[in-house]
Each structure stands twice: as structure tokens, then as C-alpha cells.
Coordinates of C-alpha atoms and ligand atoms in Angstrom, one line a residue:
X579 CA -9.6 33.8 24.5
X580 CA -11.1 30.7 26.8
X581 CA -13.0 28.4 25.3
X582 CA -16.0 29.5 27.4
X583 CA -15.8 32.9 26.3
X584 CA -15.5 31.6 22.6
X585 CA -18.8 29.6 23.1
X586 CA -20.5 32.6 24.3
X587 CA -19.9 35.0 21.6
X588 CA -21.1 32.4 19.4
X589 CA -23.9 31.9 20.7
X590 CA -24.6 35.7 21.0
X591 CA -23.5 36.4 17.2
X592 CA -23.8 33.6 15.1
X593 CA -26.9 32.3 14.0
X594 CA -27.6 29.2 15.3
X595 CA -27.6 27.1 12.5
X596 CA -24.6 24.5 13.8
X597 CA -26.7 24.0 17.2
X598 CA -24.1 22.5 19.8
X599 CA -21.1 22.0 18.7
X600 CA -17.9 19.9 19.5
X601 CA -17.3 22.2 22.3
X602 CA -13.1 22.0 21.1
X603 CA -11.6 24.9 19.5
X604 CA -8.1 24.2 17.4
X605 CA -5.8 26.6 17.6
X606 CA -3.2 24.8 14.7
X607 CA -2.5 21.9 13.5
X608 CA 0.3 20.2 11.5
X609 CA -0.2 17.2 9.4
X610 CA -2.8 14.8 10.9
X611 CA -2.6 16.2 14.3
X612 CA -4.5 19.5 15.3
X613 CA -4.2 20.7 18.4
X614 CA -6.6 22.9 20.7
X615 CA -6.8 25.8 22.7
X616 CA -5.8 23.5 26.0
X617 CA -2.9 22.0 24.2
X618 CA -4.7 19.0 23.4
X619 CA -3.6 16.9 20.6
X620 CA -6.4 14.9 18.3
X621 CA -5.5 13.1 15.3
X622 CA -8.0 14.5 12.4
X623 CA -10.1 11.3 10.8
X624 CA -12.3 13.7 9.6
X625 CA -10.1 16.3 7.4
X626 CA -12.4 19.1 7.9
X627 CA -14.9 16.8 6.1
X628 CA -13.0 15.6 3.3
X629 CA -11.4 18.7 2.4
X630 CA -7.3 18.8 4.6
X631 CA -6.5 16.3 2.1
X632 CA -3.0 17.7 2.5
X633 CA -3.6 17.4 6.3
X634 CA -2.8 20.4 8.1
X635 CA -0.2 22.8 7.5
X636 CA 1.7 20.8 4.2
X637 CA 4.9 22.7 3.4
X638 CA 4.1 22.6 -0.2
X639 CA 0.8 24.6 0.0
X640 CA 1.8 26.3 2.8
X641 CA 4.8 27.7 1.0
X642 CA 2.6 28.1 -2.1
X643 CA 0.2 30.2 -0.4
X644 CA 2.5 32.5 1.3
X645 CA 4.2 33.2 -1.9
X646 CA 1.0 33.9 -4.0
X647 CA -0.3 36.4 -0.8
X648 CA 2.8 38.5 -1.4
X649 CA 1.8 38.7 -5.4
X650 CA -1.6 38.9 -6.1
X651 CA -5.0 37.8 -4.6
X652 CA -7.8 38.8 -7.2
X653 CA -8.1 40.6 -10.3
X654 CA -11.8 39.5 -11.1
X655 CA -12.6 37.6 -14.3
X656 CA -12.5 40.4 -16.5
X657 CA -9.1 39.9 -16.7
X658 CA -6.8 36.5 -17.7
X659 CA -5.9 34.8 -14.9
X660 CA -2.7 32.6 -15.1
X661 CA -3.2 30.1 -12.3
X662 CA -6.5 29.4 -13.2
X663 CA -6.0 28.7 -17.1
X664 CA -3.3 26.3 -15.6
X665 CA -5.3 24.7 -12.9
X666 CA -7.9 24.1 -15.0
X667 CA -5.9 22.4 -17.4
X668 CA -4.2 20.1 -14.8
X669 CA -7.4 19.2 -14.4
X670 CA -8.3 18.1 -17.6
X671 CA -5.1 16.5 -18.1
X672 CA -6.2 14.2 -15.2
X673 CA -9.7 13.4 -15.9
X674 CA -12.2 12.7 -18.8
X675 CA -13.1 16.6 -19.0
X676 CA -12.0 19.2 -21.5
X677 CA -13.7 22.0 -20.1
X678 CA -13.9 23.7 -16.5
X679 CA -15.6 27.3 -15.0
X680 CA -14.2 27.3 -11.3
X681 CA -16.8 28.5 -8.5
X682 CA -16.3 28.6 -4.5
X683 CA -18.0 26.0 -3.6
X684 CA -19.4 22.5 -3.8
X685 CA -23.4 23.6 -3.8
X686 CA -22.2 26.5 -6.5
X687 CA -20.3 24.0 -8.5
X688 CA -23.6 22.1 -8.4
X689 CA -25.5 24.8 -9.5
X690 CA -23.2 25.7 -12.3
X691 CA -23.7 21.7 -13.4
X692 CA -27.6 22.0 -13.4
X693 CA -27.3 25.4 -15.2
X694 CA -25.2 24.0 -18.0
X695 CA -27.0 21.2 -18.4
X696 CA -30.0 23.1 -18.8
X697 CA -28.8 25.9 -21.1
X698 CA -27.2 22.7 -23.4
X699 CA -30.6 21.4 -24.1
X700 CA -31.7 25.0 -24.8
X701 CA -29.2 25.4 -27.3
X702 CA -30.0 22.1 -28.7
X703 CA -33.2 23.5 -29.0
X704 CA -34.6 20.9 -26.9
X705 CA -35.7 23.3 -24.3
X706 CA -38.2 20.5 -23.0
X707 CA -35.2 18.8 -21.5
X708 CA -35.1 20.1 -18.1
X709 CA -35.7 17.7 -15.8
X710 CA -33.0 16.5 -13.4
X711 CA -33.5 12.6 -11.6
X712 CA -31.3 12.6 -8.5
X713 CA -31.3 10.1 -5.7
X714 CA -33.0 10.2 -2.3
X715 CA -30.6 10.2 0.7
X716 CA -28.4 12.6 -1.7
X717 CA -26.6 15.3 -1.0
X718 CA -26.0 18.4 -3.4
X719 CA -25.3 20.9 -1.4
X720 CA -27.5 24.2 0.2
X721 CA -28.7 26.7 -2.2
X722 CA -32.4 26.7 -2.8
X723 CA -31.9 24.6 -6.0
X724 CA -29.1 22.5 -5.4
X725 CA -31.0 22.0 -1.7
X726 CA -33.6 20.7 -4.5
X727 CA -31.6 18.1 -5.9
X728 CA -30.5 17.0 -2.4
X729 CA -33.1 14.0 -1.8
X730 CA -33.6 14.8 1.5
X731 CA -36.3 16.7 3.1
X732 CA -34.6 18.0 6.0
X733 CA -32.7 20.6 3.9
X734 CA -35.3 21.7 2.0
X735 CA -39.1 21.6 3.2
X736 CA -38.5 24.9 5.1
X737 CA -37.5 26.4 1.5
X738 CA -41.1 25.3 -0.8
X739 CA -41.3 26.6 -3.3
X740 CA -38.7 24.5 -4.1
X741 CA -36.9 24.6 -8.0
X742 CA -39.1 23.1 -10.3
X743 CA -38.0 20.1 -12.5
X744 CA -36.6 17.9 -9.9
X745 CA -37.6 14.1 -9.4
X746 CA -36.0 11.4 -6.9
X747 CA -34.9 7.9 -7.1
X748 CA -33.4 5.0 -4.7
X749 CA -30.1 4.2 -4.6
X750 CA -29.0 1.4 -7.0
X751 CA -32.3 0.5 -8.1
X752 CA -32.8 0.7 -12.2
X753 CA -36.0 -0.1 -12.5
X754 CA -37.4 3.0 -10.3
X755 CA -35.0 4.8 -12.5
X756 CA -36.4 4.0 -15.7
X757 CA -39.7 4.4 -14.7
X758 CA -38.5 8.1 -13.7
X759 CA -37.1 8.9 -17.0
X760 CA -39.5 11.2 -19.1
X761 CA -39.1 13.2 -22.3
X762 CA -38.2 15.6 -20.4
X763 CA -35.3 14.2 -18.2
X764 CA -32.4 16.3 -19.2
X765 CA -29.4 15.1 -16.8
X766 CA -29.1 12.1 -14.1
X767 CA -27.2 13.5 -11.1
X768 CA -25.4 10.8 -8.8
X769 CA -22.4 11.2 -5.8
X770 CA -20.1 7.8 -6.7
X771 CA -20.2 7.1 -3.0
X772 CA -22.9 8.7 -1.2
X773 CA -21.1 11.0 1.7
X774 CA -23.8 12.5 3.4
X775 CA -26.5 9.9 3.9
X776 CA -23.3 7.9 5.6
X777 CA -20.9 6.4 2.9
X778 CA -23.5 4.3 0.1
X779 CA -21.5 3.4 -2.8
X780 CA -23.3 3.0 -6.1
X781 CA -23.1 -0.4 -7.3
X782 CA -20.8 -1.4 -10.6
X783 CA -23.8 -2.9 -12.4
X784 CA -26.3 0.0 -11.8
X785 CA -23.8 2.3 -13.1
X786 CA -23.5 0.3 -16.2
X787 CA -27.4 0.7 -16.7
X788 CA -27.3 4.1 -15.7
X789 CA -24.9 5.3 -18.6
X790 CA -26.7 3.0 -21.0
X791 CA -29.8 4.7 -20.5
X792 CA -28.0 8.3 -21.1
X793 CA -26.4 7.4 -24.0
X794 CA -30.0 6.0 -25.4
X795 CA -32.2 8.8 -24.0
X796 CA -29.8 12.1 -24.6
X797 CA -29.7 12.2 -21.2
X798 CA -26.3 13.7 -19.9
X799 CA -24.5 12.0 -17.2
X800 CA -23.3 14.6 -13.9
X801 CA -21.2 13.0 -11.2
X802 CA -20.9 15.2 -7.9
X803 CA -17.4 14.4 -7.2
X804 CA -17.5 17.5 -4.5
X805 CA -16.6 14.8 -2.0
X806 CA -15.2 11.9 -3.8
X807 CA -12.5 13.8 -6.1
X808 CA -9.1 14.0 -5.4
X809 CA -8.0 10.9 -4.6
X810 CA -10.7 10.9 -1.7
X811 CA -11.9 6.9 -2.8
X812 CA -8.6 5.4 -3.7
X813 CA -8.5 6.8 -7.6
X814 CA -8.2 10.4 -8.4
X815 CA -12.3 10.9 -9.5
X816 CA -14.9 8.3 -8.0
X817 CA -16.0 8.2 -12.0
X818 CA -12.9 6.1 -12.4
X819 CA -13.8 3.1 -10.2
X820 CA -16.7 2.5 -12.7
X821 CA -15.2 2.5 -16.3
X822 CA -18.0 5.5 -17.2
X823 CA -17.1 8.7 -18.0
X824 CA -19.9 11.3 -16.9
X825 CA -20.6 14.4 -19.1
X826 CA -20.4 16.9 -16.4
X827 CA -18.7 16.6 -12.9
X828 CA -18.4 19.0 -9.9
X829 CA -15.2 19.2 -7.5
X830 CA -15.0 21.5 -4.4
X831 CA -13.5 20.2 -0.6
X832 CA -10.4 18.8 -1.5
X833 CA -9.3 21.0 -4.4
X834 CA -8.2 23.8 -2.5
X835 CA -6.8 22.2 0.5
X836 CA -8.9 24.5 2.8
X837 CA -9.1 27.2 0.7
X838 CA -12.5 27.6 -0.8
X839 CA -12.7 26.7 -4.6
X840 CA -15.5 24.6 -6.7
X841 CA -15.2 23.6 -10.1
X842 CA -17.7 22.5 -13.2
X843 CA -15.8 20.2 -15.5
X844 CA -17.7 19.2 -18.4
X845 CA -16.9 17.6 -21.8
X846 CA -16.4 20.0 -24.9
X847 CA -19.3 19.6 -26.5
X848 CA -21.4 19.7 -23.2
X849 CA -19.6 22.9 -21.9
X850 CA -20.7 24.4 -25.7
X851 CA -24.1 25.3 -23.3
X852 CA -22.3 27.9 -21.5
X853 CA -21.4 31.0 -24.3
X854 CA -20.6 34.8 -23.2
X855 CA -22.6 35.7 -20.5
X856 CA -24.5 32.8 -19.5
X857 CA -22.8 32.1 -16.3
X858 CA -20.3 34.0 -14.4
X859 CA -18.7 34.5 -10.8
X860 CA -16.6 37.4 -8.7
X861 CA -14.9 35.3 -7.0
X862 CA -14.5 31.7 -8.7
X863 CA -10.8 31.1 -9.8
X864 CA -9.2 34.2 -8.2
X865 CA -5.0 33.7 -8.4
X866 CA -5.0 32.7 -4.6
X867 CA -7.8 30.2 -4.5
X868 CA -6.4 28.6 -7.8
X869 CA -2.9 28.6 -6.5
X870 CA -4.4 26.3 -4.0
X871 CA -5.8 24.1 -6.3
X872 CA -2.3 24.4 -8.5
X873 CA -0.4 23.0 -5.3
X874 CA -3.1 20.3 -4.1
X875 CA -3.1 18.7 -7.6
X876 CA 1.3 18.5 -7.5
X877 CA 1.4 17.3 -4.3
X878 CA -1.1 14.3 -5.1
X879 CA 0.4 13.6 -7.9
X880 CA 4.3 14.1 -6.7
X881 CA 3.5 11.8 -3.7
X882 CA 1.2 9.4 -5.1
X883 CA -1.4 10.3 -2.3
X884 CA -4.0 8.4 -4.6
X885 CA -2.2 5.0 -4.2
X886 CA -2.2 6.1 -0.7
X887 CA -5.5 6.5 -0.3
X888 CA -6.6 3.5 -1.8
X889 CA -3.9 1.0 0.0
X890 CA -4.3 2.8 3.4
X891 CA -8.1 2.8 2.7
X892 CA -8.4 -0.8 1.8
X893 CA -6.0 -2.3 4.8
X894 CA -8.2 -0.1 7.1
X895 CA -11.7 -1.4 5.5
X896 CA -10.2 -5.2 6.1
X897 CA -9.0 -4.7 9.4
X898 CA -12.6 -3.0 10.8
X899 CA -13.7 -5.9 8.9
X900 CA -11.8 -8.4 10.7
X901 CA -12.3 -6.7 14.4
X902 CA -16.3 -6.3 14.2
X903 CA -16.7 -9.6 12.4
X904 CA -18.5 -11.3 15.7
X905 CA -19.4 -7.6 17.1
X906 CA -23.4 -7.3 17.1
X907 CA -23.0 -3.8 17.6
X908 CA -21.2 -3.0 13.8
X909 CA -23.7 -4.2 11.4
X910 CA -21.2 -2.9 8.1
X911 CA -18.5 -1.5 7.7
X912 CA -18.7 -0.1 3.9
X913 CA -16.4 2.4 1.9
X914 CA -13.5 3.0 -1.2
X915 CA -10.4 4.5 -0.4
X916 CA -10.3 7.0 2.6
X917 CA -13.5 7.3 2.8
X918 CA -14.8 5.3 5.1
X919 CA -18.4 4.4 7.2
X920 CA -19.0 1.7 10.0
X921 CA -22.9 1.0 10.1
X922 CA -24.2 0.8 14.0
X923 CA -26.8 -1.8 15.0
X924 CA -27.8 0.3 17.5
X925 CA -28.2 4.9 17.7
X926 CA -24.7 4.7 19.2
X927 CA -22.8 6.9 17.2
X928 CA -22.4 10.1 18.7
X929 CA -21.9 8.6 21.9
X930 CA -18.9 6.5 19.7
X931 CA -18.1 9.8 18.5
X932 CA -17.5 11.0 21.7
X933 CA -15.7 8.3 22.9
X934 CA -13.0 9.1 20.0
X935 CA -12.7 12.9 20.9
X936 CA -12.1 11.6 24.9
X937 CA -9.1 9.6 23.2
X938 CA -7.7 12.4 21.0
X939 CA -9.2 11.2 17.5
X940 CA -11.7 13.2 15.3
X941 CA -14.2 11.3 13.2
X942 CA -17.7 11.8 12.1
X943 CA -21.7 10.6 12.6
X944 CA -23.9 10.5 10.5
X945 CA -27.4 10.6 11.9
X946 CA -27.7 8.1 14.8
X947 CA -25.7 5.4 13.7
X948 CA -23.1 5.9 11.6
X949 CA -19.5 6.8 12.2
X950 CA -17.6 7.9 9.0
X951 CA -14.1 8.8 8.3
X952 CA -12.6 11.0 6.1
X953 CA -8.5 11.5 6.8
X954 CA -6.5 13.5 4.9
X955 CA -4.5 11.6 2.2
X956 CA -1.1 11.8 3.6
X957 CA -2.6 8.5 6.4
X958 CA 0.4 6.7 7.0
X959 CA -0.3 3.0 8.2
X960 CA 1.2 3.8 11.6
X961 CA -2.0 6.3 11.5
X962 CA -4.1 3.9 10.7
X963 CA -3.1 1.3 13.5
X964 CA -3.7 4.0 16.1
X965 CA -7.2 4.7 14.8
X966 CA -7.7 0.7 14.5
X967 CA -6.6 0.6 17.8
X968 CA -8.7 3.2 19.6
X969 CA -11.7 1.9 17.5
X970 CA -11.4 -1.7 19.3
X971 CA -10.8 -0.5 22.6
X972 CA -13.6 1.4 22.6
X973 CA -16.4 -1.1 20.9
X974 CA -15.2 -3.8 23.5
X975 CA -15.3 -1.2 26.5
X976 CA -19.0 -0.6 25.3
Ligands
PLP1682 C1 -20.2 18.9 0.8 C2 -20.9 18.5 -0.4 C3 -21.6 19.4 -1.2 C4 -21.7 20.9 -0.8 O1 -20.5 21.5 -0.8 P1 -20.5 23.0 -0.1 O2 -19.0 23.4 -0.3 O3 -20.8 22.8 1.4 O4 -21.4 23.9 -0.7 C5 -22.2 19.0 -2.4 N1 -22.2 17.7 -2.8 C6 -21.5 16.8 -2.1 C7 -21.5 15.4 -2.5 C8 -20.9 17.1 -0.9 O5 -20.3 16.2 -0.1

């Protein structure tokens, strides 16, 4: 099928929720590089938004994949399921959590997050507890109550009336936070970096405050780690950059490589709130989607595509540095690891954007004036140099 013809049907059949897209199609795509339906080749510095972290195509999944499809794809959870028991201990084994229930999604590992925490309290008989303080400019995800705790809005005024027990904060600043905290504040929920609102990391010091006032308020601590786990910021949770270990934290893009899988990892005696029946899923931690997450995990590890992420990230947050240091167009560039956002002076970034798909590179805006990155983890520095490359050519053709 043309890409014409493509367009059209879309625009026939699928609700228009997207608006105008990229008008490419891919067709396939092998590591970095996907190519489309014209045989154009476009190196991919947005991973699918943070979730290719293998890039496209990795031998190791792919070969993973193709042998779990000839086994078994789902059972449903009425049954044991071996990939998932292991996955989700490879996932403890890695991180501060003992406990995880695996869901298909970022928003419905968010929603599982806000659930436990609320059904903890309950069995703490603290059932006052049930506020959640989240930040504005957040992003949780699109159900109606994790469309709530998004502090934004633009995803949810069209959905009043909203989930009750919600309040909003800015970014890194404790004092609005403390003022927010009630009797009834029953979990903080942060992102480590902010992804959606154009790459805000939280600052070292407010984190510090942040956990203090948890550990002094029985307040439990939830990091959204949908976008910043797996290695995405240079360690393999965003938690880790911060010396705090949250109570409850949520993983989705990357896990799966592509395939859909969320997860709710939660200290033992947090994940106590969930008890037969409280919470449950068809889908969440099938064999296949598991066996994703099974493969992701051993190729990370096996070739150390955290230290990857944060070396390549780091050379390629100095070197933007250095090239827009006298550029009045790039106000900040800003980021940890792979994950990456150059702050605009001016509502130039889709036009940037654009300028990048004309020279074969995929990367992202985020409203008007931010570009942001998100490569898959296997960059090499060669990669990198070609993006740097393209990126100064095109800010001193502006
Ligand atoms: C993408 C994202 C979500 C939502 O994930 P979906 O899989 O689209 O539901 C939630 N939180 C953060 C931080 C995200 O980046």
C-alpha cells in the first residue's frame, strides 16, 4: 500500500485522536535505523518514545520471541506462569522492590500504584489516607484516574468528573509541598525526570525533603519509572540517581522492548495492600509479553547498556552544551542518560523537528519549543556524532 492510500484509510477509520501525523510510514527497521515505505533510511532518536531500548530488531529478543510464539502465548492468571514468576524476580533482584503484579501498560501500571496505595492505608485501617499530591506539568498516563494525577489540564478537563482525592504541586518546590500535605495525603507520586512536560529532572535536594517528609508523615513514596526505567537515565531506575528508595514504582515502555507490558513493584510490606481479589488483569504477564521483559532485562544487563546510556548520554549532553553555548536560539539543554531535551528560545521545535526528519533522524517536540531525545540504548558514539552533527548544521542553517 502507498503511503497516500495509508493516510486515507486512517483518516476514514481511526478516530482522530493523533491529528496529523508524521506523514512516514516504516516498513522495518534494524538496530537504530528504521526504514520506510520509500526506502528511506532515518536513524530513530526517539525509540518509539522511550520504549526500542533494544533498538529495532535485536537478535536476542527477536530470537526470544519467535521461540516463545511457537510455545505458548497466554494461559490467563488462573494458572502459574513461569516467565512471569521469573521476570518478576529479575526485577527485584535489580531494584529496591520485593514485590511486582505485571499490567500492559504504563497508565495501568499507574493505576495499579494508586490502587495499592490506597487499599494499604485501608488495611492499616487508616482509610482517611487517600489523597495522592502529584506535580503539575506531570504525566501519568490516560485512564480517567491516572489522567487525574497527570497535572495537566489538557488530558483531563474534557473527562470532569475527574477521581476525587487528587492535589497538585510545582516541580522542586518543598514548601508548596508541605503546605499540600494533609492528614489525609496517602502517597506522593513523582516521574525522576519529567518526560512529558519536556525532560525536568527533580532536583537532589528536593528529593531528600521529599522522602523525609514520607518517612515523618506515613506517606508512601511512588516513583513513575514508566519512562525513566531501564537504564533510560544512565542507571537502571531513575530512583537510583537519588540515594531514596520509593515504596512503590511503576515500569512499562522499555520493559518489553515493544511488546506491551507494565509493572507495579512495591516493597513487601507495601504490596501486603493487595490480598486475593483486590486487583487482577487478563492479560498482565501473559508468557509472551513476559518473555519480552525476560530478554530486555539479559540483554541490558549482558551488554552493559546502562553504562551505555549514561556515558553516551553524558558525552552527548556536553557536546550540545559546547555547540549552543553562544546560540541564542537553545536556551538549555537539560537531561540524565539517554534521555535528553534542548530548551528553544523561540516556538521552533517542530519546524527543528522537521528539519531532522528532511535529514533522516527521528526525534521529538514537546509543545512549541522543545526537542527531546530518547534513542534506544544500544547508541554507539559514532551514533551520536551523526546526531551532533545534523543538530549543528541545522541550528546554524536557521
Ligand atoms: C508514557 C508514560 C505513561 C503512560 O504510559 P502508557 O503506556 O501510554 O499508558 C505514564 N507515565 C509516564 C511517566 C510516561 O512517560
Amino acid at each position: 500500500m502507498e503511503l497516500n492510500d495509508i493516510i486515507e484509510l486512517d483518516k476514514k477509520y481511526y478516530m482522530n485522536t493523533f491529528g496529523s501525523r508524521t506523514p512516514v510510514c516504516f516498513e522495518k527497521g534494524e538496530g537504530i535505523f528504521l526504514t520506510d515505505k520509500s526506502g528511506k533510511k532515518y536513524a530513530d532518536f526517539l525509540g518509539g518514545i522511550a520504549v526500542n531500548a533494544l533498538g529495532h530488531s535485536h537478535p536476542a529478543l527477536t530470537s526470544a520471541l519467535i521461540d516463545q510464539l511457537g510455545k505458548l502465548l497466554h494461559t490467563s492468571n488462573l494458572y502459574y506462569i513461569e516467565n512471569q514468576a521469573v521476570l518478576a524476580k529479575m526485577i527485584c533482584d535489580i531494584s529496591c522492590g520485593d514485590k511486582v503484579f505485571f499490567a500492559n501498560s504504563g497508565a495501568e501500571a499507574n493505576e495499579g500504584a494508586i490502587k495499592l496505595a490506597r487499599a494499604y492505608f485501608k488495611k492499616k485501617n487508616m482509610p482517611g489516607k487517600y489523597e495522592f499530591i502529584t506535580l503539575t506539568n506531570s504525566f501519568h498516563g490516560r485512564t480517567i484516574t491516572t489522567a487525574t494525577a497527570t497535572g495537566q489540564v489538557k488530558y483531563n478537563k474534557l473527562y470532569s468528573p475527574l477521581t476525587p482525592g487528587f492535589a497538585y504541586v510545582p516541580l522542586n518546590n518543598i514548601d508548596a509541598l508541605k503546605e499540600a500535605i494533609s492528614d489525609h495525603t496517602c502517597a506522593i507520586m513523582l516521574e525522576p525526570v519529567q518526560g512529558e512536560s519536556g525532560v525536568r529532572p527533580l532536583e537532589q535536594t528536593y528529593v531528600n525533603e521529599v522522602k523525609k517528609i514520607c518517612m515523618g508523615n506515613d506517606i508512601l513514596l511512588i516513583f513513575d519509572e514508566v519512562q525513566t526505567g531501564m537504564g533510560r537515565t544512565g542507571k537502571m531506575f531513575g530512583y537510583m540517581h537519588f540515594g531514596v528508595e520509593p515504596d512503590i514504582f511503576t515500569l512499562a515502555k522499555a520493559l518489553g522492548g515493544g511488546i506491551p507490558i507494565g509493572a507495579v513493584v512495591a516493597k513487601d510490606e507495601v504490596a501486603k495492600g493487595f490480598e486475593p481479589g483486590d486487583h487482577g488483569t487478563t492479560f498482565g504477564g501473559n508468557p509472551f509479553a513476559c518473555r519480552a521483559g525476560i530478554a530486555v532485562i539479559e540483554t541490558i544487563l549482558a551488554d552493559k547498556l546502562v553504562e551505555n546510556s549514561a556515558s553516551i548520554g553524558a558525552y552527548i549532553l556536553e557536546r550540545l552544551r559546547q555547540i549552543t553555548e553562544n546560540i541564542f536560539l537553545v536556551n538549555e539543554v537539560r537531561g540524565l542518560g539517554l534521555m535528553i531535551g534542548i530548551q528553544f528560545t523561540l516556538p521552533e521545535a517542530v519546524k527543528i523537528k522537521n528539519l531532522f526528519l528532511d535529514n533522516g533522524f527521528l526525534v521529538g517536540s514537546v509543545g512549541d519549543s522543545v526537542i527531546r531525545i530518547l534513542p534506544p540504548l544500544i547508541l554507539t558514539k559514532a551514533d551520536a556524532d551523526a546526531f551532533i552533527d545534523t543538530f549543528r548544521n541545522i541550528i546554524y542553517s536557521l
